[in-house]
Amino acid sequence: MAGNSSKRGRQTVRDMVLSMAAVGVVVVVAYFSIPSADGKGGPHAVPYQVELASAKRAAPYPLLGPQPLPEGWTATSVTYGRSDDSRAAWHLGMNTASGQYAAVEQADGKPDDVVQRNVPGAKPDGTATVAGQEWQRVQGDHYRGLVRPAGDGGTTVLAGTASYEELAQLAAALK
């Protein structure tokens, strides 16, 4: 009898292990086969048009946003409000078609402060003309950017890991 119960105990443990393995396989398959909420595997897109329209009415400088986004780009974050130093700050973050990061950053205040806040370590890197407007190119520690005055004390910085060509594409879409 003792041998028989030992055999049943080993069989029960084996059955439990096999059951857990089967459940694990189902969980792994489900995890990789069920699409994300937006039907894509990438970052979730955020709508930004309403926030842009509201921010344009409130901003003390001409606020800009891409209209429309360049093809293949996705807006991933949007904010407008007072920054820590009581500046009116607009942010629109995006993923480019090539998978890089780009952002429209606008704020009032000293232009050098706005640039350094958005492109840490920024150093001049020439100029670029986009749609008849001259932009200053800057290269920072991790980001690069295109910079120009936004009028009435504001500064526009297009910043990110995106190439200068992609940032110029973003600049051309701004309205």
mmCIF file of C-alpha atoms in Angstrom:
data_model
loop_
_atom_site.group_PDB
_atom_site.id
_atom_site.type_symbol
_atom_site.label_atom_id
_atom_site.label_comp_id
_atom_site.label_asym_id
_atom_site.label_seq_id
_atom_site.Cartn_x
_atom_site.Cartn_y
_atom_site.Cartn_z
ATOM 1 C CA MET A 1 0.000 0.000 0.000
ATOM 2 C CA ALA A 2 2.759 2.432 0.860
ATOM 3 C CA GLY A 3 4.273 2.015 -2.591
ATOM 4 C CA ASN A 4 0.914 2.640 -4.199
ATOM 5 C CA SER A 5 0.305 5.949 -2.365
ATOM 6 C CA SER A 6 3.837 7.102 -3.165
ATOM 7 C CA LYS A 7 3.171 6.408 -6.815
ATOM 8 C CA ARG A 8 -0.095 8.393 -6.669
ATOM 9 C CA GLY A 9 1.704 11.306 -4.956
ATOM 10 C CA ARG A 10 4.339 11.505 -7.688
ATOM 11 C CA GLN A 11 1.639 11.293 -10.358
ATOM 12 C CA THR A 12 -0.343 14.108 -8.673
ATOM 13 C CA VAL A 13 2.738 16.354 -8.531
ATOM 14 C CA ARG A 14 3.539 15.563 -12.153
ATOM 15 C CA ASP A 15 -0.069 16.347 -13.178
ATOM 16 C CA MET A 16 0.081 19.686 -11.310
ATOM 17 C CA VAL A 17 3.355 20.637 -12.990
ATOM 18 C CA LEU A 18 1.982 19.729 -16.418
ATOM 19 C CA SER A 19 -1.208 21.725 -15.732
ATOM 20 C CA MET A 20 0.801 24.770 -14.658
ATOM 21 C CA ALA A 21 2.988 24.474 -17.758
ATOM 22 C CA ALA A 22 -0.105 24.305 -19.970
ATOM 23 C CA VAL A 23 -1.577 27.417 -18.313
ATOM 24 C CA GLY A 24 1.769 29.195 -18.702
ATOM 25 C CA VAL A 25 1.849 28.435 -22.436
ATOM 26 C CA VAL A 26 -1.694 29.820 -22.835
ATOM 27 C CA VAL A 27 -0.758 33.020 -20.949
ATOM 28 C CA VAL A 28 2.372 33.595 -23.057
ATOM 29 C CA VAL A 29 0.500 33.017 -26.323
ATOM 30 C CA ALA A 30 -2.304 35.375 -25.235
ATOM 31 C CA TYR A 31 0.161 38.073 -24.151
ATOM 32 C CA PHE A 32 1.890 38.168 -27.518
ATOM 33 C CA SER A 33 -1.195 37.703 -29.700
ATOM 34 C CA ILE A 34 -3.735 40.096 -28.190
ATOM 35 C CA PRO A 35 -3.291 43.568 -29.752
ATOM 36 C CA SER A 36 -2.947 46.703 -27.634
ATOM 37 C CA ALA A 37 -5.929 49.007 -27.177
ATOM 38 C CA ASP A 38 -5.052 51.078 -30.267
ATOM 39 C CA GLY A 39 -4.536 48.014 -32.449
ATOM 40 C CA LYS A 40 -0.833 48.740 -32.820
ATOM 41 C CA GLY A 41 2.124 47.582 -30.852
ATOM 42 C CA GLY A 42 3.654 51.048 -30.497
ATOM 43 C CA PRO A 43 3.041 54.011 -28.213
ATOM 44 C CA HIS A 44 -0.499 55.189 -27.717
ATOM 45 C CA ALA A 45 -1.476 58.229 -29.747
ATOM 46 C CA VAL A 46 -2.972 61.177 -27.900
ATOM 47 C CA PRO A 47 -5.355 63.692 -29.459
ATOM 48 C CA TYR A 48 -3.863 67.169 -29.276
ATOM 49 C CA GLN A 49 -6.060 69.429 -31.439
ATOM 50 C CA VAL A 50 -8.438 70.530 -28.646
ATOM 51 C CA GLU A 51 -5.533 71.212 -26.265
ATOM 52 C CA LEU A 52 -3.776 73.162 -29.040
ATOM 53 C CA ALA A 53 -6.843 75.327 -29.702
ATOM 54 C CA SER A 54 -7.305 76.050 -25.967
ATOM 55 C CA ALA A 55 -3.608 76.807 -25.449
ATOM 56 C CA LYS A 56 -3.588 79.191 -28.458
ATOM 57 C CA ARG A 57 -6.267 81.282 -26.743
ATOM 58 C CA ALA A 58 -4.391 81.382 -23.432
ATOM 59 C CA ALA A 59 -0.745 81.709 -24.496
ATOM 60 C CA PRO A 60 0.971 85.116 -24.256
ATOM 61 C CA TYR A 61 2.852 84.361 -27.520
ATOM 62 C CA PRO A 62 1.800 82.897 -30.886
ATOM 63 C CA LEU A 63 1.502 79.215 -30.053
ATOM 64 C CA LEU A 64 2.338 76.667 -32.770
ATOM 65 C CA GLY A 65 1.328 73.097 -33.501
ATOM 66 C CA PRO A 66 1.610 70.812 -36.516
ATOM 67 C CA GLN A 67 -1.459 70.929 -38.710
ATOM 68 C CA PRO A 68 -1.463 68.186 -39.767
ATOM 69 C CA LEU A 69 1.194 65.942 -38.251
ATOM 70 C CA PRO A 70 3.714 64.748 -40.832
ATOM 71 C CA GLU A 71 2.710 61.389 -42.314
ATOM 72 C CA GLY A 72 3.618 58.459 -40.086
ATOM 73 C CA TRP A 73 4.116 60.610 -36.977
ATOM 74 C CA THR A 74 2.186 60.047 -33.740
ATOM 75 C CA ALA A 75 1.493 62.572 -30.981
ATOM 76 C CA THR A 76 2.290 60.921 -27.639
ATOM 77 C CA SER A 77 2.059 63.721 -25.048
ATOM 78 C CA VAL A 78 0.562 67.199 -24.803
ATOM 79 C CA THR A 79 0.541 69.809 -22.025
ATOM 80 C CA TYR A 80 0.036 73.524 -21.593
ATOM 81 C CA GLY A 81 0.331 75.420 -18.346
ATOM 82 C CA ARG A 82 2.598 77.287 -16.017
ATOM 83 C CA SER A 83 6.035 75.770 -15.529
ATOM 84 C CA ASP A 84 7.881 75.658 -12.195
ATOM 85 C CA ASP A 85 9.221 79.163 -12.810
ATOM 86 C CA SER A 86 5.739 80.524 -13.728
ATOM 87 C CA ARG A 87 6.367 80.531 -17.456
ATOM 88 C CA ALA A 88 3.614 79.724 -19.943
ATOM 89 C CA ALA A 89 4.875 76.438 -21.386
ATOM 90 C CA TRP A 90 3.517 74.430 -24.334
ATOM 91 C CA HIS A 91 4.697 70.860 -25.021
ATOM 92 C CA LEU A 92 3.710 68.455 -27.774
ATOM 93 C CA GLY A 93 5.744 65.231 -27.882
ATOM 94 C CA MET A 94 5.746 62.928 -30.911
ATOM 95 C CA ASN A 95 7.260 59.811 -32.367
ATOM 96 C CA THR A 96 8.499 60.339 -35.914
ATOM 97 C CA ALA A 97 7.920 57.958 -38.815
ATOM 98 C CA SER A 98 11.462 56.625 -38.252
ATOM 99 C CA GLY A 99 10.756 55.947 -34.555
ATOM 100 C CA GLN A 100 12.695 58.921 -33.163
ATOM 101 C CA TYR A 101 11.404 61.460 -30.632
ATOM 102 C CA ALA A 102 10.538 65.064 -31.507
ATOM 103 C CA ALA A 103 8.759 67.774 -29.540
ATOM 104 C CA VAL A 104 7.422 71.270 -29.982
ATOM 105 C CA GLU A 105 8.439 73.216 -26.885
ATOM 106 C CA GLN A 106 7.394 76.840 -26.460
ATOM 107 C CA ALA A 107 7.715 79.101 -23.450
ATOM 108 C CA ASP A 108 8.079 82.719 -22.547
ATOM 109 C CA GLY A 109 11.148 83.886 -20.690
ATOM 110 C CA LYS A 110 14.774 84.245 -21.623
ATOM 111 C CA PRO A 111 15.451 82.428 -24.914
ATOM 112 C CA ASP A 112 18.701 80.871 -23.623
ATOM 113 C CA ASP A 113 16.855 79.449 -20.602
ATOM 114 C CA VAL A 114 14.113 77.961 -22.801
ATOM 115 C CA VAL A 115 16.714 76.375 -25.089
ATOM 116 C CA GLN A 116 18.822 74.950 -22.236
ATOM 117 C CA ARG A 117 15.723 73.565 -20.508
ATOM 118 C CA ASN A 118 14.723 71.661 -23.659
ATOM 119 C CA VAL A 119 18.129 70.857 -25.194
ATOM 120 C CA PRO A 120 20.533 70.489 -22.255
ATOM 121 C CA GLY A 121 24.107 71.333 -23.241
ATOM 122 C CA ALA A 122 22.931 73.088 -26.421
ATOM 123 C CA LYS A 123 25.683 74.574 -28.592
ATOM 124 C CA PRO A 124 25.134 76.474 -31.865
ATOM 125 C CA ASP A 125 25.277 74.195 -34.915
ATOM 126 C CA GLY A 126 24.476 76.482 -37.857
ATOM 127 C CA THR A 127 21.135 77.508 -39.320
ATOM 128 C CA ALA A 128 18.339 75.986 -41.380
ATOM 129 C CA THR A 129 15.787 77.744 -43.564
ATOM 130 C CA VAL A 130 12.356 76.121 -43.502
ATOM 131 C CA ALA A 131 9.379 77.565 -45.389
ATOM 132 C CA GLY A 132 11.223 80.878 -45.735
ATOM 133 C CA GLN A 133 11.985 81.166 -41.996
ATOM 134 C CA GLU A 134 15.445 80.897 -40.495
ATOM 135 C CA TRP A 135 15.915 78.559 -37.553
ATOM 136 C CA GLN A 136 19.032 78.264 -35.403
ATOM 137 C CA ARG A 137 20.330 74.714 -35.141
ATOM 138 C CA VAL A 138 21.632 73.552 -31.748
ATOM 139 C CA GLN A 139 23.236 70.273 -30.692
ATOM 140 C CA GLY A 140 22.940 69.222 -27.065
ATOM 141 C CA ASP A 141 24.194 66.368 -24.928
ATOM 142 C CA HIS A 142 21.405 64.006 -26.052
ATOM 143 C CA TYR A 143 19.004 66.088 -28.157
ATOM 144 C CA ARG A 144 19.346 68.406 -31.103
ATOM 145 C CA GLY A 145 17.011 71.267 -31.862
ATOM 146 C CA LEU A 146 15.769 74.028 -34.113
ATOM 147 C CA VAL A 147 15.142 77.338 -32.353
ATOM 148 C CA ARG A 148 13.439 80.604 -33.258
ATOM 149 C CA PRO A 149 11.619 83.412 -31.487
ATOM 150 C CA ALA A 150 7.873 82.865 -31.068
ATOM 151 C CA GLY A 151 7.108 86.598 -30.830
ATOM 152 C CA ASP A 152 6.019 88.660 -27.827
ATOM 153 C CA GLY A 153 8.696 87.173 -25.579
ATOM 154 C CA GLY A 154 8.211 83.503 -26.480
ATOM 155 C CA THR A 155 10.721 81.020 -27.851
ATOM 156 C CA THR A 156 10.010 77.953 -29.994
ATOM 157 C CA VAL A 157 12.284 74.918 -29.693
ATOM 158 C CA LEU A 158 11.801 71.812 -31.814
ATOM 159 C CA ALA A 159 13.848 69.235 -29.936
ATOM 160 C CA GLY A 160 14.522 65.532 -29.728
ATOM 161 C CA THR A 161 16.498 62.602 -31.039
ATOM 162 C CA ALA A 162 15.006 63.214 -34.481
ATOM 163 C CA SER A 163 17.369 64.285 -37.254
ATOM 164 C CA TYR A 164 17.591 67.903 -38.345
ATOM 165 C CA GLU A 165 15.708 66.859 -41.494
ATOM 166 C CA GLU A 166 12.833 65.451 -39.420
ATOM 167 C CA LEU A 167 12.791 68.562 -37.222
ATOM 168 C CA ALA A 168 12.618 70.670 -40.406
ATOM 169 C CA GLN A 169 9.675 68.535 -41.556
ATOM 170 C CA LEU A 170 7.992 69.328 -38.229
ATOM 171 C CA ALA A 171 8.794 73.034 -38.595
ATOM 172 C CA ALA A 172 7.183 73.079 -42.047
ATOM 173 C CA ALA A 173 3.931 71.639 -40.550
ATOM 174 C CA LEU A 174 3.635 74.273 -37.790
ATOM 175 C CA LYS A 175 0.735 76.695 -37.906
#
